[in-house]
Short mmCIF file of C-alpha atoms in Angstrom, two decimals:
data_model
loop_
_atom_site.label_atom_id
_atom_site.label_comp_id
_atom_site.label_asym_id
_atom_site.label_seq_id
_atom_site.Cartn_x
_atom_site.Cartn_y
_atom_site.Cartn_z
CA MET A 1 0.00 0.00 0.00
CA GLY A 2 3.04 2.25 -0.06
CA LEU A 3 2.77 3.11 3.64
CA SER A 4 6.03 3.52 5.50
CA ILE A 5 7.60 3.98 8.91
CA GLY A 6 10.62 6.26 9.21
CA LEU A 7 13.39 5.53 11.72
CA VAL A 8 14.76 8.78 13.14
CA GLY A 9 17.02 9.83 15.99
CA LEU A 10 20.32 11.47 16.78
CA PRO A 11 23.41 10.08 15.05
CA ASN A 12 24.85 6.89 16.47
CA VAL A 13 21.90 5.78 18.59
CA GLY A 14 21.37 2.44 16.81
CA LYS A 15 19.02 3.29 13.93
CA SER A 16 20.98 1.47 11.25
CA THR A 17 21.57 -1.51 13.56
CA THR A 18 17.83 -1.65 14.21
CA PHE A 19 17.18 -1.34 10.48
CA ASN A 20 19.57 -4.22 9.72
CA ALA A 21 17.77 -6.44 12.19
CA LEU A 22 14.31 -5.36 10.99
CA THR A 23 15.00 -6.15 7.38
CA LYS A 24 17.18 -9.20 7.98
CA ALA A 25 19.45 -7.74 5.33
CA GLN A 26 22.84 -6.41 6.34
CA ASN A 27 22.78 -3.63 3.79
CA ALA A 28 22.69 -0.55 6.02
CA GLU A 29 26.25 0.21 7.09
CA SER A 30 26.58 0.40 10.89
CA ALA A 31 29.61 2.31 12.13
CA ASN A 32 30.72 4.02 15.30
CA TYR A 33 30.63 7.57 13.98
CA PRO A 34 27.97 10.14 13.14
CA PHE A 35 26.36 10.30 9.68
CA CYS A 36 27.36 6.80 8.59
CA THR A 37 23.94 6.69 6.88
CA ILE A 38 24.16 9.11 3.95
CA GLU A 39 21.15 8.05 1.87
CA PRO A 40 17.93 6.76 3.39
CA ASN A 41 17.84 2.97 3.32
CA LYS A 42 14.49 1.52 2.33
CA ALA A 43 13.24 -2.00 2.75
CA VAL A 44 10.02 -3.99 2.60
CA VAL A 45 9.55 -6.06 5.75
CA PRO A 46 7.15 -9.02 6.14
CA VAL A 47 4.69 -8.75 9.02
CA PRO A 48 4.97 -11.90 11.18
CA ASP A 49 1.57 -13.58 11.44
CA GLN A 50 1.22 -17.02 13.00
CA ARG A 51 -2.26 -17.32 11.47
CA LEU A 52 -0.73 -17.80 8.03
CA GLU A 53 1.32 -20.72 9.34
CA GLU A 54 -1.81 -22.33 10.78
CA LEU A 55 -3.74 -21.87 7.53
CA ALA A 56 -0.83 -23.40 5.61
CA LYS A 57 -0.92 -26.53 7.79
CA ILE A 58 -4.44 -27.15 6.54
CA VAL A 59 -4.15 -26.02 2.92
CA ASN A 60 -0.55 -27.14 2.25
CA PRO A 61 0.12 -24.40 -0.33
CA GLU A 62 3.14 -24.04 -2.61
CA LYS A 63 4.06 -20.78 -0.86
CA ILE A 64 3.09 -18.35 1.90
CA GLN A 65 2.88 -14.60 1.27
CA TYR A 66 2.86 -12.23 4.27
CA SER A 67 1.62 -8.67 4.55
CA THR A 68 4.46 -6.16 4.37
CA LEU A 69 5.55 -2.80 5.74
CA ASP A 70 8.00 -0.29 4.29
CA PHE A 71 10.75 0.88 6.65
CA VAL A 72 13.03 3.83 5.93
CA ASP A 73 16.27 4.40 7.84
CA ILE A 74 16.77 8.18 7.81
CA ALA A 75 20.19 9.69 8.54
CA GLY A 76 20.82 11.05 12.04
CA LEU A 77 19.55 14.54 12.74
CA VAL A 78 21.38 17.02 14.96
CA LYS A 79 20.53 20.26 16.72
CA GLY A 80 20.05 22.89 14.03
CA ALA A 81 18.99 20.42 11.32
CA SER A 82 16.00 22.59 10.40
CA LYS A 83 18.49 25.37 9.59
CA GLY A 84 20.74 23.07 7.57
CA GLU A 85 23.11 21.89 10.31
CA GLY A 86 24.60 18.42 9.94
CA LEU A 87 22.96 16.86 6.93
CA GLY A 88 20.03 19.22 7.36
CA ASN A 89 16.78 19.71 5.53
CA LYS A 90 17.37 16.88 3.05
CA PHE A 91 16.54 14.36 5.75
CA LEU A 92 13.61 16.30 7.13
CA SER A 93 12.06 15.97 3.67
CA ASN A 94 12.66 12.22 3.79
CA ILE A 95 10.64 12.05 7.01
CA ARG A 96 7.75 13.86 5.31
CA GLU A 97 7.33 10.90 2.95
CA THR A 98 6.63 8.49 5.83
CA GLU A 99 3.35 8.01 7.71
CA VAL A 100 4.63 6.98 11.16
CA ILE A 101 7.84 7.96 12.94
CA LEU A 102 9.81 5.43 14.96
CA HIS A 103 12.16 7.48 17.14
CA ILE A 104 15.14 5.37 18.22
CA VAL A 105 16.48 6.63 21.56
CA ARG A 106 19.72 5.50 23.17
CA CYS A 107 19.04 4.15 26.66
CA PHE A 108 22.35 2.49 27.51
CA GLU A 109 25.83 3.56 28.57
CA ASP A 110 28.94 2.38 26.73
CA GLU A 111 32.13 4.43 26.73
CA ASN A 112 33.21 2.68 23.53
CA VAL A 113 30.23 4.07 21.57
CA VAL A 114 30.41 7.84 21.15
CA HIS A 115 27.36 10.07 21.66
CA VAL A 116 27.05 13.20 19.57
CA GLU A 117 25.96 15.22 22.66
CA GLY A 118 28.68 13.76 24.90
CA SER A 119 26.39 12.07 27.46
CA ILE A 120 23.35 9.80 27.76
CA ASP A 121 20.10 11.67 28.33
CA PRO A 122 17.09 10.23 26.47
CA ILE A 123 14.72 13.14 27.20
CA ARG A 124 17.23 15.70 25.98
CA ASP A 125 17.83 13.62 22.86
CA VAL A 126 14.11 13.28 22.14
CA GLU A 127 13.53 17.00 22.66
CA ILE A 128 16.38 17.91 20.28
CA ILE A 129 14.79 15.90 17.48
CA GLU A 130 11.24 17.00 18.20
CA GLN A 131 12.31 20.65 18.38
CA GLU A 132 13.85 20.37 14.93
CA LEU A 133 10.65 18.83 13.60
CA LEU A 134 8.68 21.71 15.11
CA PHE A 135 11.02 24.30 13.58
CA ALA A 136 10.64 22.65 10.18
CA ASP A 137 6.82 22.71 10.50
CA LEU A 138 6.91 26.34 11.60
CA ASP A 139 8.87 27.24 8.48
CA ALA A 140 6.52 25.27 6.23
CA VAL A 141 3.39 26.93 7.67
CA GLU A 142 4.90 30.43 7.45
CA LYS A 143 5.61 29.88 3.76
CA ARG A 144 2.10 28.52 3.19
CA ILE A 145 0.57 31.59 4.89
CA LYS A 146 2.40 33.91 2.49
CA LEU A 147 1.02 31.96 -0.47
CA LEU A 148 -2.52 31.78 0.95
CA ASP A 149 -2.51 35.48 1.79
CA LYS A 150 -1.68 36.34 -1.81
CA LYS A 151 -4.49 34.11 -3.09
CA ALA A 152 -6.95 35.44 -0.51
CA ARG A 153 -6.29 38.99 -1.70
CA GLY A 154 -7.43 37.78 -5.10
CA ASN A 155 -10.74 36.77 -3.51
CA ASP A 156 -10.04 33.02 -3.51
CA LYS A 157 -12.62 31.71 -1.01
CA ASN A 158 -10.83 28.40 -0.44
CA ALA A 159 -7.58 30.25 0.27
CA LYS A 160 -9.35 32.53 2.74
CA ALA A 161 -10.71 29.54 4.66
CA GLN A 162 -7.32 27.83 4.72
CA LEU A 163 -5.62 31.05 5.77
CA VAL A 164 -7.69 31.23 8.96
CA ILE A 165 -6.64 27.68 9.85
CA ALA A 166 -3.00 28.25 8.87
CA GLU A 167 -2.71 31.36 11.04
CA ALA A 168 -4.21 29.56 14.03
CA LEU A 169 -1.85 26.64 13.39
CA LEU A 170 1.16 28.95 13.24
CA GLU A 171 0.28 30.35 16.65
CA HIS A 172 -0.17 26.81 17.99
CA ILE A 173 3.26 25.68 16.75
CA SER A 174 4.92 28.92 17.90
CA GLU A 175 3.90 27.99 21.45
CA ASN A 176 5.96 24.80 21.12
CA ASN A 177 2.98 22.51 20.50
CA PRO A 178 3.05 19.67 17.96
CA VAL A 179 0.60 19.78 15.07
CA SER A 180 -1.03 16.57 16.32
CA THR A 181 -2.53 18.51 19.28
CA PHE A 182 -4.01 21.28 17.10
CA THR A 183 -7.76 21.63 17.76
CA ASP A 184 -8.76 21.83 14.07
CA VAL A 185 -6.64 18.89 12.92
CA GLU A 186 -9.76 17.12 11.58
CA SER A 187 -11.10 20.13 9.65
CA ASP A 188 -11.38 19.92 5.87
CA GLU A 189 -9.18 23.01 5.49
CA PHE A 190 -6.37 21.50 7.59
CA LEU A 191 -6.59 18.10 5.91
CA GLU A 192 -6.40 19.69 2.45
CA MET A 193 -3.40 21.78 3.47
CA ASN A 194 -1.59 18.92 5.19
CA LYS A 195 -2.10 16.61 2.22
CA GLU A 196 0.59 18.67 0.53
CA LEU A 197 2.67 19.89 3.50
CA ARG A 198 2.76 16.54 5.35
CA LEU A 199 3.72 18.32 8.55
CA LEU A 200 6.22 16.35 10.58
CA THR A 201 4.68 16.78 14.03
CA SER A 202 1.26 15.70 12.76
CA LYS A 203 2.54 12.14 12.42
CA GLU A 204 2.13 9.29 14.89
CA ILE A 205 5.30 8.68 16.92
CA MET A 206 6.54 5.51 18.56
CA TYR A 207 9.71 5.48 20.68
CA GLY A 208 12.23 2.67 20.42
CA ALA A 209 14.28 2.46 23.62
CA ASN A 210 17.58 0.92 22.57
CA VAL A 211 19.03 -0.78 25.65
CA ASP A 212 21.86 -3.18 26.44
CA GLU A 213 21.07 -6.80 27.29
CA ASP A 214 20.70 -6.09 31.02
CA GLY A 215 18.15 -3.39 30.20
CA LEU A 216 15.88 -5.97 28.55
CA GLU A 217 15.27 -7.80 31.82
CA GLU A 218 14.54 -4.71 33.93
CA ASP A 219 13.87 -1.10 32.98
CA ASN A 220 16.90 1.07 33.64
CA GLU A 221 16.62 4.73 34.66
CA PHE A 222 16.78 5.90 31.05
CA VAL A 223 13.85 3.70 29.96
CA THR A 224 11.82 4.73 33.01
CA LYS A 225 12.25 8.40 32.10
CA LEU A 226 11.40 7.79 28.44
CA LYS A 227 8.24 5.85 29.33
CA ALA A 228 7.06 8.68 31.58
CA TYR A 229 7.70 11.21 28.80
CA ALA A 230 5.89 9.08 26.21
CA SER A 231 2.94 8.43 28.54
CA GLU A 232 2.31 12.18 28.84
CA ARG A 233 2.04 12.30 25.04
CA ASN A 234 -0.06 9.15 24.62
CA SER A 235 2.79 7.48 22.75
CA GLU A 236 4.21 3.98 23.07
CA VAL A 237 7.71 2.87 24.05
CA ILE A 238 9.06 -0.35 22.57
CA LYS A 239 12.14 -1.68 24.34
CA LEU A 240 14.75 -3.49 22.29
CA CYS A 241 18.44 -4.31 22.27
CA ALA A 242 19.33 -3.49 18.67
CA LYS A 243 22.73 -5.17 18.90
CA MET A 244 21.23 -8.44 20.15
CA GLU A 245 18.37 -8.32 17.64
CA GLU A 246 20.88 -7.95 14.83
CA GLU A 247 22.83 -10.93 16.15
CA MET A 248 19.64 -13.02 16.19
CA VAL A 249 19.11 -12.44 12.46
CA ASP A 250 21.14 -15.55 11.66
CA PHE A 251 19.53 -17.75 14.35
CA ASP A 252 17.10 -20.45 13.36
CA ASP A 253 13.62 -20.34 14.91
CA GLU A 254 14.50 -22.72 17.75
CA GLU A 255 17.63 -20.78 18.75
CA ARG A 256 15.79 -17.50 18.60
CA GLU A 257 12.86 -18.74 20.69
CA GLU A 258 15.28 -20.16 23.27
CA MET A 259 17.06 -16.82 23.64
CA LEU A 260 13.80 -14.93 24.04
CA ARG A 261 12.63 -17.51 26.58
CA ASP A 262 15.86 -17.08 28.58
CA LEU A 263 15.22 -13.33 28.66
CA GLY A 264 11.58 -13.83 29.71
CA ILE A 265 10.31 -12.19 26.52
CA GLU A 266 7.36 -13.48 24.47
CA GLU A 267 7.88 -11.21 21.47
CA SER A 268 11.10 -9.52 20.35
CA GLY A 269 11.37 -5.75 20.19
CA LEU A 270 11.47 -5.93 16.41
CA GLU A 271 8.26 -7.95 16.22
CA GLN A 272 6.62 -5.40 18.50
CA ILE A 273 7.79 -2.58 16.21
CA ILE A 274 6.35 -4.30 13.15
CA HIS A 275 3.02 -5.24 14.75
CA LYS A 276 2.49 -1.91 16.51
CA GLY A 277 3.58 0.00 13.41
CA PHE A 278 1.05 -1.98 11.37
CA ASN A 279 -1.66 -0.99 13.84
CA LYS A 280 -0.53 2.65 13.98
CA LEU A 281 -0.97 2.84 10.22
CA GLY A 282 -4.54 1.62 10.64
CA LEU A 283 -3.86 -1.57 8.72
CA MET A 284 -5.08 -5.16 8.99
CA SER A 285 -5.04 -8.35 6.92
CA TYR A 286 -7.55 -10.64 5.29
CA PHE A 287 -6.51 -13.99 3.81
CA THR A 288 -6.91 -16.03 0.67
CA ALA A 289 -6.11 -19.73 1.01
CA GLY A 290 -5.51 -22.00 -1.97
CA VAL A 291 -3.09 -24.67 -3.11
CA LYS A 292 -0.99 -22.12 -5.01
CA GLU A 293 -0.56 -19.82 -2.02
CA VAL A 294 -1.83 -18.79 1.36
CA ARG A 295 -1.65 -15.03 1.38
CA ALA A 296 -2.31 -12.05 3.62
CA TRP A 297 -3.69 -8.97 1.86
CA THR A 298 -3.13 -5.59 3.48
CA ILE A 299 -6.10 -3.25 3.77
CA GLY A 300 -7.13 -0.33 5.93
CA GLN A 301 -9.49 -0.86 8.83
CA ASN A 302 -13.20 -0.39 7.96
CA THR A 303 -12.68 -1.39 4.31
CA THR A 304 -15.68 -2.65 2.33
CA ALA A 305 -15.56 -5.98 0.49
CA PRO A 306 -15.29 -4.43 -3.03
CA LYS A 307 -12.41 -2.17 -1.93
CA ALA A 308 -10.70 -5.15 -0.32
CA ALA A 309 -11.12 -7.10 -3.56
CA ALA A 310 -9.47 -4.26 -5.49
CA VAL A 311 -6.23 -4.92 -3.59
CA ILE A 312 -5.99 -8.19 -5.52
CA HIS A 313 -7.06 -6.67 -8.85
CA ASN A 314 -9.06 -3.60 -9.87
CA ASP A 315 -11.36 -5.80 -11.96
CA PHE A 316 -12.47 -7.56 -8.78
CA GLU A 317 -13.96 -4.30 -7.53
CA LYS A 318 -15.45 -3.25 -10.88
CA GLY A 319 -17.27 -6.54 -11.37
CA PHE A 320 -17.86 -7.38 -7.72
CA ILE A 321 -20.88 -9.66 -7.16
CA ARG A 322 -20.33 -10.94 -3.63
CA ALA A 323 -17.71 -12.35 -1.29
CA GLU A 324 -17.56 -15.79 0.28
CA VAL A 325 -16.29 -15.31 3.84
CA ILE A 326 -15.13 -17.67 6.57
CA SER A 327 -13.68 -16.30 9.78
CA TYR A 328 -10.13 -17.41 10.55
CA GLU A 329 -11.30 -19.10 13.76
CA ASP A 330 -13.96 -21.12 11.95
CA PHE A 331 -11.56 -22.06 9.13
CA ILE A 332 -9.12 -23.50 11.70
CA GLU A 333 -11.76 -25.12 13.93
CA PHE A 334 -13.45 -26.99 11.08
CA GLY A 335 -10.27 -27.96 9.23
CA GLY A 336 -10.57 -25.75 6.17
CA GLU A 337 -13.08 -24.48 3.63
CA ALA A 338 -15.02 -27.73 3.13
CA GLY A 339 -15.44 -28.35 6.84
CA ALA A 340 -16.47 -24.76 7.51
CA LYS A 341 -19.08 -24.89 4.73
CA GLU A 342 -20.44 -28.19 6.06
CA ALA A 343 -20.77 -26.58 9.50
CA GLY A 344 -22.64 -23.63 7.99
CA LYS A 345 -19.84 -21.19 8.73
CA ASN A 346 -19.46 -19.95 5.14
CA ARG A 347 -21.17 -16.57 4.59
CA LEU A 348 -22.09 -14.70 1.42
CA GLU A 349 -21.53 -10.97 1.87
CA GLY A 350 -22.42 -8.04 -0.38
CA LYS A 351 -21.00 -4.64 -1.28
CA GLU A 352 -21.67 -3.07 2.12
CA TYR A 353 -19.81 -5.73 4.11
CA ILE A 354 -16.94 -4.37 6.24
CA VAL A 355 -14.06 -6.84 6.09
CA GLN A 356 -12.84 -8.09 9.47
CA ASP A 357 -9.23 -8.79 10.41
CA GLY A 358 -8.47 -12.43 9.61
CA ASP A 359 -11.40 -13.08 7.26
CA VAL A 360 -10.64 -15.87 4.78
CA MET A 361 -12.20 -14.65 1.54
CA HIS A 362 -13.07 -15.68 -1.98
CA PHE A 363 -14.51 -13.08 -4.36
CA ARG A 364 -17.11 -13.65 -7.07
CA PHE A 365 -17.03 -11.08 -9.84
CA ASN A 366 -18.02 -10.57 -13.46
CA VAL A 367 -16.35 -8.21 -15.97
#
């Protein structure tokens, strides 16, 4: 669906290491110096989903196809980035192209790994980045106001309406408030304006607390502070040890599960990032299950059956007749499509049906 999550943070906090582990591809150079990431690294990451494995046990397909997410590793920002410091505005524009921000924050001490600010302070680090994002938004809105003002003088009614919102937004940002807390964020005028501006502080933010191995077992003081900060902003903190996650890339499933078990962890930090990022983007999956493949199809929440069908092929929506639907639970309980139909668990749904997460679907269409 072209939706992406951008990894941001100060230089040398573990973004590229996290990216390497996320993508299971060692193609983002990790080095112990600032700005080792010069171009944004992009990768498509499968979304782990045990339901596909269970469906495959019944159907025995030739292949399994997971839903995916796009991740972008964006070069480290520094204080003054909005004014061109460090690698500057180039990377702020890269963030604009993403839908959710994953802010990697260093929450461990290691004298062998340099910190661009000279000490470990997660709240200071977060505020440096978020201040730069605010400054960039302030600049973008000021420029938009100049353009709207010119159009409004020419009696453009749409420009006049947007100008009122833009001026109120400028005041809001000037008081050090993120765009996401702006009162008119759902107004048509704001949405139309932000469709083009893609203001940075309007985006959902998740925090990735990068800890050492000891920090996985018990929250250290840095993680505790970051969680309190995030809680005040209704944001989530995902704790991970990027170095360890990268090392686990080459483990087989049994070795990996054993390590997580030893640490008392049910789901790795990376799996949490993928699953929570998927949810933050408002996404879910429905399934098709046949001998050729068992596949998860990515759709937005509250999607109708014809729109869901269009993800497979546009013709499916154009000629949509109805959808045959079996819930995942019923498909598993009754041993597949035939058993579910025999038990009366197969439903025929029309154009108004809202697809549910995990629906196993077959579309009937005519073009």
